[in-house]
PDB file of C-alpha atoms in Angstrom:
ATOM      1  CA  ALA A  10     -31.539  66.091  57.292  1.00 60.00           C
ATOM      2  CA  ARG A  11     -31.495  68.026  60.578  1.00 59.00           C
ATOM      3  CA  PRO A  12     -31.020  66.308  63.838  1.00 59.00           C
ATOM      4  CA  ARG A  13     -34.215  66.029  65.665  1.00 57.00           C
ATOM      5  CA  VAL A  14     -32.906  66.284  69.135  1.00 58.00           C
ATOM      6  CA  GLY A  15     -35.161  68.128  71.363  1.00 53.00           C
ATOM      7  CA  TYR A  16     -38.391  66.876  69.814  1.00 48.00           C
ATOM      8  CA  PHE A  17     -40.576  65.031  72.403  1.00 48.00           C
ATOM      9  CA  TYR A  18     -43.545  64.162  70.087  1.00 48.00           C
ATOM     10  CA  SER A  19     -44.009  63.368  66.578  1.00 44.00           C
ATOM     11  CA  GLY A  20     -46.545  65.706  65.052  1.00 49.00           C
ATOM     12  CA  LYS A  21     -46.739  68.052  62.040  1.00 48.00           C
ATOM     13  CA  LYS A  22     -44.789  71.155  62.592  1.00 51.00           C
ATOM     14  CA  PRO A  23     -46.651  74.256  61.778  1.00 52.00           C
ATOM     15  CA  ALA A  24     -47.147  74.934  58.079  1.00 53.00           C
ATOM     16  CA  GLN A  25     -45.147  78.325  58.362  1.00 56.00           C
ATOM     17  CA  SER A  26     -42.025  76.479  58.853  1.00 60.00           C
ATOM     18  CA  VAL A  27     -42.301  74.958  55.319  1.00 69.00           C
ATOM     19  CA  THR A  28     -41.821  78.410  54.144  1.00 70.00           C
ATOM     20  CA  ASP A  29     -39.084  79.307  56.698  1.00 74.00           C
ATOM     21  CA  GLY A  30     -37.433  76.069  55.978  1.00 79.00           C
ATOM     22  CA  MET A  31     -37.114  76.907  52.333  1.00 87.00           C
ATOM     23  CA  ILE A  32     -35.793  80.432  52.759  1.00 86.00           C
ATOM     24  CA  GLY A  33     -33.162  79.061  55.254  1.00 90.00           C
ATOM     25  CA  MET A  34     -31.953  76.340  52.775  1.00 95.00           C
ATOM     26  CA  LYS A  35     -28.125  76.908  52.200  1.00 97.00           C
ATOM     27  CA  VAL A  36     -25.982  75.206  49.618  1.00 98.00           C
ATOM     28  CA  GLY A  37     -23.795  74.036  52.452  1.00 98.00           C
ATOM     29  CA  ASP A  38     -26.655  71.913  54.006  1.00 97.00           C
ATOM     30  CA  PHE A  39     -27.264  69.919  50.707  1.00 98.00           C
ATOM     31  CA  GLN A  40     -23.933  69.800  48.909  1.00 98.00           C
ATOM     32  CA  SER A  41     -22.234  66.598  47.823  1.00 98.00           C
ATOM     33  CA  ILE A  42     -18.452  65.742  47.703  1.00 97.00           C
ATOM     34  CA  PRO A  43     -16.852  66.989  44.514  1.00 98.00           C
ATOM     35  CA  VAL A  44     -14.997  64.844  42.107  1.00 98.00           C
ATOM     36  CA  VAL A  45     -11.948  66.497  40.500  1.00 98.00           C
ATOM     37  CA  VAL A  46      -9.328  65.716  38.034  1.00 98.00           C
ATOM     38  CA  ASN A  47      -6.100  67.312  36.946  1.00 98.00           C
ATOM     39  CA  GLU A  48      -6.319  69.159  33.625  1.00 96.00           C
ATOM     40  CA  ASN A  49      -3.736  66.951  32.200  1.00 97.00           C
ATOM     41  CA  VAL A  50      -5.649  63.810  32.745  1.00 97.00           C
ATOM     42  CA  THR A  51      -6.822  62.152  29.366  1.00 97.00           C
ATOM     43  CA  VAL A  52     -10.217  62.151  28.090  1.00 95.00           C
ATOM     44  CA  TYR A  53     -10.333  58.361  28.505  1.00 94.00           C
ATOM     45  CA  ASP A  54      -9.205  58.434  32.187  1.00 95.00           C
ATOM     46  CA  ALA A  55     -11.729  61.196  32.873  1.00 96.00           C
ATOM     47  CA  ILE A  56     -14.648  59.031  31.558  1.00 94.00           C
ATOM     48  CA  CYS A  57     -13.216  56.166  33.602  1.00 93.00           C
ATOM     49  CA  GLN A  58     -13.438  58.444  36.744  1.00 95.00           C
ATOM     50  CA  MET A  59     -16.799  59.567  36.037  1.00 94.00           C
ATOM     51  CA  PHE A  60     -17.919  55.915  36.121  1.00 91.00           C
ATOM     52  CA  LEU A  61     -15.850  55.080  39.127  1.00 92.00           C
ATOM     53  CA  ASP A  62     -17.362  57.969  41.101  1.00 93.00           C
ATOM     54  CA  ASP A  63     -20.843  57.525  39.441  1.00 91.00           C
ATOM     55  CA  VAL A  64     -21.049  61.438  38.944  1.00 94.00           C
ATOM     56  CA  GLY A  65     -22.497  63.366  35.918  1.00 93.00           C
ATOM     57  CA  THR A  66     -19.981  66.178  36.126  1.00 96.00           C
ATOM     58  CA  LEU A  67     -16.000  66.336  36.903  1.00 98.00           C
ATOM     59  CA  PHE A  68     -14.371  69.519  38.016  1.00 98.00           C
ATOM     60  CA  VAL A  69     -11.023  70.252  36.603  1.00 98.00           C
ATOM     61  CA  VAL A  70      -8.105  71.784  38.525  1.00 97.00           C
ATOM     62  CA  ASP A  71      -4.861  73.275  37.716  1.00 96.00           C
ATOM     63  CA  GLN A  72      -1.417  72.457  39.015  1.00 96.00           C
ATOM     64  CA  SER A  73      -2.152  74.590  42.144  1.00 96.00           C
ATOM     65  CA  SER A  74      -5.458  72.563  42.741  1.00 96.00           C
ATOM     66  CA  PHE A  75      -7.532  75.555  41.748  1.00 97.00           C
ATOM     67  CA  LEU A  76     -10.714  75.289  39.673  1.00 97.00           C
ATOM     68  CA  SER A  77      -9.793  75.719  36.015  1.00 96.00           C
ATOM     69  CA  GLY A  78     -12.684  73.821  34.245  1.00 97.00           C
ATOM     70  CA  VAL A  79     -15.782  71.631  34.166  1.00 97.00           C
ATOM     71  CA  LEU A  80     -16.458  68.383  32.271  1.00 97.00           C
ATOM     72  CA  SER A  81     -20.031  67.158  31.848  1.00 94.00           C
ATOM     73  CA  ARG A  82     -21.124  63.611  30.542  1.00 92.00           C
ATOM     74  CA  LYS A  83     -22.336  65.611  27.544  1.00 91.00           C
ATOM     75  CA  ASP A  84     -18.760  66.934  26.811  1.00 93.00           C
ATOM     76  CA  LEU A  85     -17.221  63.373  27.205  1.00 92.00           C
ATOM     77  CA  LEU A  86     -19.938  61.806  25.068  1.00 90.00           C
ATOM     78  CA  ARG A  87     -19.512  64.272  22.272  1.00 90.00           C
ATOM     79  CA  THR A  88     -15.743  63.807  22.231  1.00 92.00           C
ATOM     80  CA  SER A  89     -15.953  60.151  22.356  1.00 88.00           C
ATOM     81  CA  LEU A  90     -18.197  59.998  19.249  1.00 85.00           C
ATOM     82  CA  GLY A  91     -16.052  59.099  16.386  1.00 70.00           C
ATOM     83  CA  ASN A  92     -12.824  59.761  18.218  1.00 77.00           C
ATOM     84  CA  SER A  93     -10.490  56.776  18.713  1.00 74.00           C
ATOM     85  CA  GLU A  94      -7.797  58.734  20.453  1.00 88.00           C
ATOM     86  CA  LEU A  95      -9.268  59.326  23.746  1.00 91.00           C
ATOM     87  CA  ASP A  96      -6.233  58.301  25.607  1.00 92.00           C
ATOM     88  CA  LYS A  97      -4.124  61.025  23.916  1.00 94.00           C
ATOM     89  CA  ILE A  98      -6.496  64.145  24.512  1.00 95.00           C
ATOM     90  CA  PRO A  99      -5.919  65.991  27.697  1.00 96.00           C
ATOM     91  CA  VAL A 100      -9.205  67.139  29.249  1.00 97.00           C
ATOM     92  CA  HIS A 101      -8.073  70.947  29.202  1.00 96.00           C
ATOM     93  CA  VAL A 102      -8.666  70.722  25.475  1.00 95.00           C
ATOM     94  CA  ILE A 103     -12.344  70.090  25.783  1.00 95.00           C
ATOM     95  CA  MET A 104     -13.608  71.257  29.131  1.00 97.00           C
ATOM     96  CA  THR A 105     -15.600  74.401  29.727  1.00 96.00           C
ATOM     97  CA  ARG A 106     -13.072  76.923  31.088  1.00 94.00           C
ATOM     98  CA  MET A 107     -13.009  79.691  33.631  1.00 87.00           C
ATOM     99  CA  PRO A 108     -14.509  82.417  33.432  1.00 88.00           C
ATOM    100  CA  ASN A 109     -17.394  80.477  31.640  1.00 93.00           C
ATOM    101  CA  ILE A 110     -18.170  78.474  34.744  1.00 96.00           C
ATOM    102  CA  THR A 111     -21.039  79.191  37.055  1.00 97.00           C
ATOM    103  CA  TYR A 112     -20.285  78.481  40.684  1.00 97.00           C
ATOM    104  CA  CYS A 113     -21.673  78.821  44.032  1.00 98.00           C
ATOM    105  CA  LYS A 114     -20.748  79.152  47.705  1.00 98.00           C
ATOM    106  CA  LYS A 115     -21.628  77.154  50.821  1.00 98.00           C
ATOM    107  CA  GLN A 116     -23.719  80.076  52.262  1.00 98.00           C
ATOM    108  CA  ASP A 117     -25.663  80.815  49.019  1.00 98.00           C
ATOM    109  CA  SER A 118     -29.446  80.385  49.254  1.00 97.00           C
ATOM    110  CA  LEU A 119     -30.299  77.111  47.580  1.00 97.00           C
ATOM    111  CA  ILE A 120     -33.477  78.652  45.958  1.00 96.00           C
ATOM    112  CA  GLN A 121     -31.086  81.104  44.104  1.00 96.00           C
ATOM    113  CA  VAL A 122     -28.840  78.254  43.010  1.00 97.00           C
ATOM    114  CA  ALA A 123     -31.759  76.123  41.872  1.00 97.00           C
ATOM    115  CA  LYS A 124     -32.948  79.216  39.803  1.00 96.00           C
ATOM    116  CA  ARG A 125     -29.606  79.733  38.200  1.00 96.00           C
ATOM    117  CA  MET A 126     -29.381  75.924  37.265  1.00 97.00           C
ATOM    118  CA  ILE A 127     -32.870  76.117  35.528  1.00 97.00           C
ATOM    119  CA  ASP A 128     -32.031  79.589  33.756  1.00 96.00           C
ATOM    120  CA  GLN A 129     -28.746  78.593  32.527  1.00 95.00           C
ATOM    121  CA  GLN A 130     -29.532  74.744  31.954  1.00 93.00           C
ATOM    122  CA  ILE A 131     -26.628  73.510  34.098  1.00 94.00           C
ATOM    123  CA  ASP A 132     -26.656  70.093  35.686  1.00 92.00           C
ATOM    124  CA  SER A 133     -23.909  70.583  38.326  1.00 96.00           C
ATOM    125  CA  LEU A 134     -22.381  73.633  39.898  1.00 97.00           C
ATOM    126  CA  PRO A 135     -18.857  73.616  41.998  1.00 98.00           C
ATOM    127  CA  VAL A 136     -19.009  74.832  45.411  1.00 98.00           C
ATOM    128  CA  ILE A 137     -16.083  77.042  45.862  1.00 98.00           C
ATOM    129  CA  SER A 138     -14.069  78.790  48.549  1.00 98.00           C
ATOM    130  CA  ALA A 139     -12.411  81.981  47.140  1.00 97.00           C
ATOM    131  CA  LYS A 140      -8.610  82.147  48.108  1.00 97.00           C
ATOM    132  CA  GLU A 141      -6.281  84.934  47.003  1.00 96.00           C
ATOM    133  CA  GLU A 142      -4.601  82.762  44.331  1.00 95.00           C
ATOM    134  CA  GLY A 143      -7.810  80.980  43.029  1.00 96.00           C
ATOM    135  CA  LEU A 144     -10.878  79.106  43.652  1.00 97.00           C
ATOM    136  CA  GLU A 145     -10.861  76.042  45.875  1.00 98.00           C
ATOM    137  CA  VAL A 146     -13.407  73.274  45.166  1.00 98.00           C
ATOM    138  CA  VAL A 147     -15.189  72.352  48.303  1.00 98.00           C
ATOM    139  CA  GLY A 148     -18.467  70.785  47.226  1.00 98.00           C
ATOM    140  CA  ARG A 149     -20.903  70.142  44.329  1.00 98.00           C
ATOM    141  CA  ILE A 150     -24.548  70.972  43.915  1.00 98.00           C
ATOM    142  CA  THR A 151     -26.583  68.994  41.513  1.00 97.00           C
ATOM    143  CA  LYS A 152     -30.310  68.532  40.664  1.00 97.00           C
ATOM    144  CA  THR A 153     -30.149  65.498  42.661  1.00 97.00           C
ATOM    145  CA  ASN A 154     -29.344  67.801  45.893  1.00 98.00           C
ATOM    146  CA  ILE A 155     -32.127  70.175  44.794  1.00 97.00           C
ATOM    147  CA  THR A 156     -34.613  66.947  44.709  1.00 97.00           C
ATOM    148  CA  ARG A 157     -33.456  65.928  48.085  1.00 97.00           C
ATOM    149  CA  ALA A 158     -34.057  69.309  49.386  1.00 96.00           C
ATOM    150  CA  PHE A 159     -37.584  69.211  47.854  1.00 94.00           C
ATOM    151  CA  LEU A 160     -38.117  65.847  49.521  1.00 94.00           C
ATOM    152  CA  SER A 161     -36.751  67.105  52.919  1.00 92.00           C
ATOM    153  CA  LEU A 162     -39.493  69.568  52.915  1.00 88.00           C
ATOM    154  CA  ALA A 163     -42.159  67.120  52.458  1.00 85.00           C
ATOM    155  CA  GLU A 164     -40.421  64.636  54.996  1.00 81.00           C
ATOM    156  CA  ASP A 165     -40.034  67.215  57.644  1.00 73.00           C
ATOM    157  CA  HIS A 166     -43.700  67.801  57.490  1.00 64.00           C
ATOM    158  CA  GLU A 167     -44.793  64.202  57.021  1.00 60.00           C
ATOM    159  CA  LEU A 168     -46.502  64.967  53.643  1.00 56.00           C
TER     160      LEU A 168
ATOM    161  CA  ALA B  19     -46.570  77.671  36.689  1.00 61.00           C
ATOM    162  CA  ARG B  20     -50.272  78.264  37.581  1.00 60.00           C
ATOM    163  CA  PRO B  21     -52.163  81.022  35.965  1.00 59.00           C
ATOM    164  CA  ARG B  22     -52.719  84.082  38.248  1.00 57.00           C
ATOM    165  CA  VAL B  23     -56.061  85.104  36.993  1.00 58.00           C
ATOM    166  CA  GLY B  24     -58.181  86.393  39.763  1.00 53.00           C
ATOM    167  CA  TYR B  25     -55.517  87.898  41.904  1.00 48.00           C
ATOM    168  CA  PHE B  26     -56.092  91.459  42.557  1.00 48.00           C
ATOM    169  CA  TYR B  27     -53.002  92.166  44.702  1.00 48.00           C
ATOM    170  CA  SER B  28     -49.456  91.016  44.984  1.00 44.00           C
ATOM    171  CA  GLY B  29     -48.887  89.796  48.391  1.00 48.00           C
ATOM    172  CA  LYS B  30     -47.663  86.658  49.961  1.00 49.00           C
ATOM    173  CA  LYS B  31     -50.225  83.844  50.050  1.00 51.00           C
ATOM    174  CA  PRO B  32     -50.663  82.073  53.432  1.00 52.00           C
ATOM    175  CA  ALA B  33     -47.862  79.763  54.333  1.00 53.00           C
ATOM    176  CA  GLN B  34     -50.412  76.666  54.784  1.00 56.00           C
ATOM    177  CA  SER B  35     -50.697  76.675  50.900  1.00 60.00           C
ATOM    178  CA  VAL B  36     -47.012  75.789  50.434  1.00 69.00           C
ATOM    179  CA  THR B  37     -47.901  72.453  52.310  1.00 70.00           C
ATOM    180  CA  ASP B  38     -51.001  72.130  50.292  1.00 74.00           C
ATOM    181  CA  GLY B  39     -49.219  73.010  47.153  1.00 79.00           C
ATOM    182  CA  MET B  40     -46.641  70.377  47.628  1.00 87.00           C
ATOM    183  CA  ILE B  41     -49.142  67.591  48.359  1.00 86.00           C
ATOM    184  CA  GLY B  42     -51.214  68.623  45.272  1.00 90.00           C
ATOM    185  CA  MET B  43     -48.254  68.440  42.938  1.00 95.00           C
ATOM    186  CA  LYS B  44     -48.899  65.903  40.199  1.00 97.00           C
ATOM    187  CA  VAL B  45     -46.459  64.370  37.685  1.00 98.00           C
ATOM    188  CA  GLY B  46     -48.806  65.704  34.937  1.00 98.00           C
ATOM    189  CA  ASP B  47     -48.339  69.235  35.987  1.00 97.00           C
ATOM    190  CA  PHE B  48     -44.600  69.148  35.717  1.00 98.00           C
ATOM    191  CA  GLN B  49     -43.720  66.598  32.991  1.00 98.00           C
ATOM    192  CA  SER B  50     -41.726  67.377  29.908  1.00 98.00           C
ATOM    193  CA  ILE B  51     -42.041  65.922  26.282  1.00 97.00           C
ATOM    194  CA  PRO B  52     -40.699  62.458  26.045  1.00 98.00           C
ATOM    195  CA  VAL B  53     -38.027  61.754  23.288  1.00 98.00           C
ATOM    196  CA  VAL B  54     -38.430  58.419  21.833  1.00 98.00           C
ATOM    197  CA  VAL B  55     -36.382  56.127  19.354  1.00 98.00           C
ATOM    198  CA  ASN B  56     -37.133  52.882  17.809  1.00 98.00           C
ATOM    199  CA  GLU B  57     -35.136  49.804  19.229  1.00 96.00           C
ATOM    200  CA  ASN B  58     -33.693  49.196  15.860  1.00 97.00           C
ATOM    201  CA  VAL B  59     -32.024  52.490  15.801  1.00 97.00           C
ATOM    202  CA  THR B  60     -28.244  52.386  15.972  1.00 97.00           C
ATOM    203  CA  VAL B  61     -26.246  53.557  19.035  1.00 95.00           C
ATOM    204  CA  TYR B  62     -24.651  56.252  16.907  1.00 94.00           C
ATOM    205  CA  ASP B  63     -27.938  57.675  15.787  1.00 95.00           C
ATOM    206  CA  ALA B  64     -29.302  57.418  19.391  1.00 96.00           C
ATOM    207  CA  ILE B  65     -26.399  59.625  20.565  1.00 94.00           C
ATOM    208  CA  CYS B  66     -27.016  62.265  17.745  1.00 93.00           C
ATOM    209  CA  GLN B  67     -30.698  62.203  18.729  1.00 95.00           C
ATOM    210  CA  MET B  68     -29.828  62.757  22.484  1.00 94.00           C
ATOM    211  CA  PHE B  69     -27.816  65.889  21.332  1.00 91.00           C
ATOM    212  CA  LEU B  70     -30.389  67.060  18.814  1.00 92.00           C
ATOM    213  CA  ASP B  71     -33.002  67.058  21.470  1.00 93.00           C
ATOM    214  CA  ASP B  72     -30.737  67.994  24.307  1.00 91.00           C
ATOM    215  CA  VAL B  73     -32.089  65.278  26.653  1.00 94.00           C
ATOM    216  CA  GLY B  74     -30.138  62.896  29.065  1.00 93.00           C
ATOM    217  CA  THR B  75     -32.225  60.040  28.664  1.00 96.00           C
ATOM    218  CA  LEU B  76     -34.092  58.540  25.446  1.00 98.00           C
ATOM    219  CA  PHE B  77     -37.027  55.939  25.684  1.00 98.00           C
ATOM    220  CA  VAL B  78     -37.057  53.133  23.397  1.00 98.00           C
ATOM    221  CA  VAL B  79     -40.119  51.829  21.802  1.00 97.00           C
ATOM    222  CA  ASP B  80     -41.022  48.583  20.021  1.00 96.00           C
ATOM    223  CA  GLN B  81     -42.576  48.227  16.430  1.00 96.00           C
ATOM    224  CA  SER B  82     -46.003  48.787  18.044  1.00 96.00           C
ATOM    225  CA  SER B  83     -44.733  52.086  19.519  1.00 96.00           C
ATOM    226  CA  PHE B  84     -44.914  50.727  23.240  1.00 97.00           C
ATOM    227  CA  LEU B  85     -42.135  51.207  25.826  1.00 97.00           C
ATOM    228  CA  SER B  86     -39.554  48.533  25.512  1.00 96.00           C
ATOM    229  CA  GLY B  87     -36.412  50.203  27.066  1.00 97.00           C
ATOM    230  CA  VAL B  88     -34.486  53.107  28.421  1.00 97.00           C
ATOM    231  CA  LEU B  89     -31.094  54.614  27.243  1.00 97.00           C
ATOM    232  CA  SER B  90     -29.194  56.880  29.490  1.00 94.00           C
ATOM    233  CA  ARG B  91     -26.146  59.171  28.617  1.00 92.00           C
ATOM    234  CA  LYS B  92     -24.249  56.807  30.958  1.00 91.00           C
ATOM    235  CA  ASP B  93     -25.437  53.753  28.904  1.00 93.00           C
ATOM    236  CA  LEU B  94     -24.315  55.472  25.631  1.00 92.00           C
ATOM    237  CA  LEU B  95     -20.902  56.759  27.102  1.00 90.00           C
ATOM    238  CA  ARG B  96     -20.065  53.265  28.347  1.00 90.00           C
ATOM    239  CA  THR B  97     -20.774  51.764  25.020  1.00 92.00           C
ATOM    240  CA  SER B  98     -18.983  54.500  22.977  1.00 88.00           C
ATOM    241  CA  LEU B  99     -15.887  53.936  25.142  1.00 85.00           C
ATOM    242  CA  GLY B 100     -13.404  51.865  23.076  1.00 70.00           C
ATOM    243  CA  ASN B 101     -16.080  50.782  20.688  1.00 77.00           C
ATOM    244  CA  SER B 102     -15.804  51.912  16.957  1.00 74.00           C
ATOM    245  CA  GLU B 103     -18.804  50.189  15.522  1.00 88.00           C
ATOM    246  CA  LEU B 104     -21.397  52.378  16.983  1.00 91.00           C
ATOM    247  CA  ASP B 105     -23.269  52.656  13.791  1.00 93.00           C
ATOM    248  CA  LYS B 106     -23.674  48.836  13.701  1.00 94.00           C
ATOM    249  CA  ILE B 107     -25.037  48.105  17.268  1.00 95.00           C
ATOM    250  CA  PRO B 108     -28.897  48.490  17.563  1.00 96.00           C
ATOM    251  CA  VAL B 109     -29.928  50.296  20.776  1.00 97.00           C
ATOM    252  CA  HIS B 110     -32.094  47.167  21.924  1.00 96.00           C
ATOM    253  CA  VAL B 111     -28.677  45.413  22.678  1.00 95.00           C
ATOM    254  CA  ILE B 112     -27.412  47.873  25.216  1.00 95.00           C
ATOM    255  CA  MET B 113     -30.754  49.453  26.621  1.00 97.00           C
ATOM    256  CA  THR B 114     -32.327  48.782  30.031  1.00 96.00           C
ATOM    257  CA  ARG B 115     -35.418  46.634  29.292  1.00 95.00           C
ATOM    258  CA  MET B 116     -38.855  46.108  30.642  1.00 87.00           C
ATOM    259  CA  PRO B 117     -39.501  44.835  33.218  1.00 88.00           C
ATOM    260  CA  ASN B 118     -36.509  46.657  34.821  1.00 93.00           C
ATOM    261  CA  ILE B 119     -37.761  50.077  34.046  1.00 96.00           C
ATOM    262  CA  THR B 120     -39.279  52.349  36.607  1.00 97.00           C
ATOM    263  CA  TYR B 121     -42.127  54.525  35.211  1.00 97.00           C
ATOM    264  CA  CYS B 122     -44.894  56.602  36.699  1.00 98.00           C
ATOM    265  CA  LYS B 123     -48.440  57.979  35.586  1.00 98.00           C
ATOM    266  CA  LYS B 124     -49.573  61.577  35.078  1.00 98.00           C
ATOM    267  CA  GLN B 125     -51.680  61.510  38.233  1.00 98.00           C
ATOM    268  CA  ASP B 126     -48.908  60.171  40.447  1.00 98.00           C
ATOM    269  CA  SER B 127     -47.739  62.545  43.338  1.00 97.00           C
ATOM    270  CA  LEU B 128     -44.584  64.268  42.559  1.00 97.00           C
ATOM    271  CA  ILE B 129     -43.229  63.879  46.008  1.00 96.00           C
ATOM    272  CA  GLN B 130     -43.665  60.009  45.643  1.00 96.00           C
ATOM    273  CA  VAL B 131     -41.941  60.089  42.162  1.00 97.00           C
ATOM    274  CA  ALA B 132     -39.034  62.321  43.621  1.00 97.00           C
ATOM    275  CA  LYS B 133     -38.555  59.918  46.368  1.00 96.00           C
ATOM    276  CA  ARG B 134     -38.346  56.959  43.949  1.00 97.00           C
ATOM    277  CA  MET B 135     -35.659  58.795  41.835  1.00 97.00           C
ATOM    278  CA  ILE B 136     -33.525  59.413  44.880  1.00 97.00           C
ATOM    279  CA  ASP B 137     -33.909  55.922  46.385  1.00 96.00           C
ATOM    280  CA  GLN B 138     -33.303  53.962  43.070  1.00 95.00           C
ATOM    281  CA  GLN B 139     -30.729  56.566  41.707  1.00 94.00           C
ATOM    282  CA  ILE B 140     -32.644  57.264  38.580  1.00 94.00           C
ATOM    283  CA  ASP B 141     -32.215  60.418  36.481  1.00 92.00           C
ATOM    284  CA  SER B 142     -35.333  60.211  34.314  1.00 96.00           C
ATOM    285  CA  LEU B 143     -38.753  58.243  34.213  1.00 97.00           C
ATOM    286  CA  PRO B 144     -41.139  57.730  31.552  1.00 98.00           C
ATOM    287  CA  VAL B 145     -44.493  58.790  32.227  1.00 98.00           C
ATOM    288  CA  ILE B 146     -46.766  56.197  30.670  1.00 98.00           C
ATOM    289  CA  SER B 147     -50.342  55.458  29.941  1.00 98.00           C
ATOM    290  CA  ALA B 148     -51.158  51.690  30.274  1.00 97.00           C
ATOM    291  CA  LYS B 149     -53.086  50.294  27.236  1.00 97.00           C
ATOM    292  CA  GLU B 150     -53.993  46.654  26.772  1.00 96.00           C
ATOM    293  CA  GLU B 151     -51.221  45.891  24.494  1.00 95.00           C
ATOM    294  CA  GLY B 152     -48.445  47.854  26.344  1.00 96.00           C
ATOM    295  CA  LEU B 153     -47.296  51.058  27.679  1.00 97.00           C
ATOM    296  CA  GLU B 154     -47.675  54.259  25.808  1.00 98.00           C
ATOM    297  CA  VAL B 155     -44.998  56.744  26.584  1.00 98.00           C
ATOM    298  CA  VAL B 156     -46.649  60.121  27.285  1.00 98.00           C
ATOM    299  CA  GLY B 157     -44.068  62.256  29.158  1.00 98.00           C
ATOM    300  CA  ARG B 158     -40.801  62.271  30.893  1.00 98.00           C
ATOM    301  CA  ILE B 159     -39.844  63.356  34.418  1.00 98.00           C
ATOM    302  CA  THR B 160     -36.371  64.402  35.386  1.00 97.00           C
ATOM    303  CA  LYS B 161     -34.734  65.896  38.326  1.00 97.00           C
ATOM    304  CA  THR B 162     -35.095  69.341  36.153  1.00 97.00           C
ATOM    305  CA  ASN B 163     -38.829  68.782  36.436  1.00 98.00           C
ATOM    306  CA  ILE B 164     -38.294  68.360  40.373  1.00 97.00           C
ATOM    307  CA  THR B 165     -36.050  71.292  40.450  1.00 97.00           C
ATOM    308  CA  ARG B 166     -38.807  73.411  38.715  1.00 97.00           C
ATOM    309  CA  ALA B 167     -41.235  72.129  41.193  1.00 96.00           C
ATOM    310  CA  PHE B 168     -39.143  73.165  44.008  1.00 94.00           C
ATOM    311  CA  LEU B 169     -38.750  76.472  42.442  1.00 94.00           C
ATOM    312  CA  SER B 170     -42.436  77.109  41.783  1.00 92.00           C
ATOM    313  CA  LEU B 171     -42.997  76.673  45.521  1.00 88.00           C
ATOM    314  CA  ALA B 172     -40.656  79.414  46.180  1.00 85.00           C
ATOM    315  CA  GLU B 173     -42.069  81.577  43.379  1.00 81.00           C
ATOM    316  CA  ASP B 174     -45.654  81.102  44.377  1.00 73.00           C
ATOM    317  CA  HIS B 175     -44.782  82.489  47.834  1.00 64.00           C
ATOM    318  CA  GLU B 176     -42.304  85.101  46.607  1.00 60.00           C
ATOM    319  CA  LEU B 177     -39.427  83.608  48.782  1.00 57.00           C
TER     320      LEU B 177
END
């Protein structure tokens, strides 16, 4: 993940840096691009969006483009089960709303965020930037990003 | 994750063991209990099972209880979209089938399995035990397990 400029040989780095590497891991270094939908979009369109972008979670924003909710595959599957009017229900009816959303910031420690994902059984967290008027969604952290971080530890040390 | 019997003081372990710890991580040490359904179960019942057990992937077994397919939340959501006969379609019609299933074994290295999950964009792998007649499903590895492994590195070294 990090540029390797300045290394003149390919050898294992000292083990100490695995530990240092983990402590230094920040959300911003591993986050993905967020996929957002407006809160008036229908459940049907949200499901299509989820497939188009191949993500497990959509972030919902209000008219001012600030975070207002989260939609998981689980939420959409639950709603689609035995409901034939998916093109008539707006997502704000079924989404998890603020303030019940766990989010994080770019500069947060990846270890702490991973811990929160396990403790609260969350698959995906929005990475936000707090503005006066609301929360701007700037990224997405999933267990895929954590898995990548885990692998980068192994790769950096050629395990 | 490991018992701490025999430690008489609470101090950081040497950094070298983070590296050793990662190399030594096996699937069997981090796997979860698999949730399996029979291939003749309906899509509707499979979705209910998925919610009951709160998993993202179901493993499908044949009449002899050997692995025959995999069902993800994505597969079920795709099928449920615009389909009102979910209680009439058996899961074997929509599942990913052998030999297109990536699986692993208890003694496999967790690093290698994590790499496969990222490279092949897989959320969950069955852990199998190979018998003469087929593959017995003995566990499940997801990115949640990898996230737990990542955290256990931090916890063992009190990062």
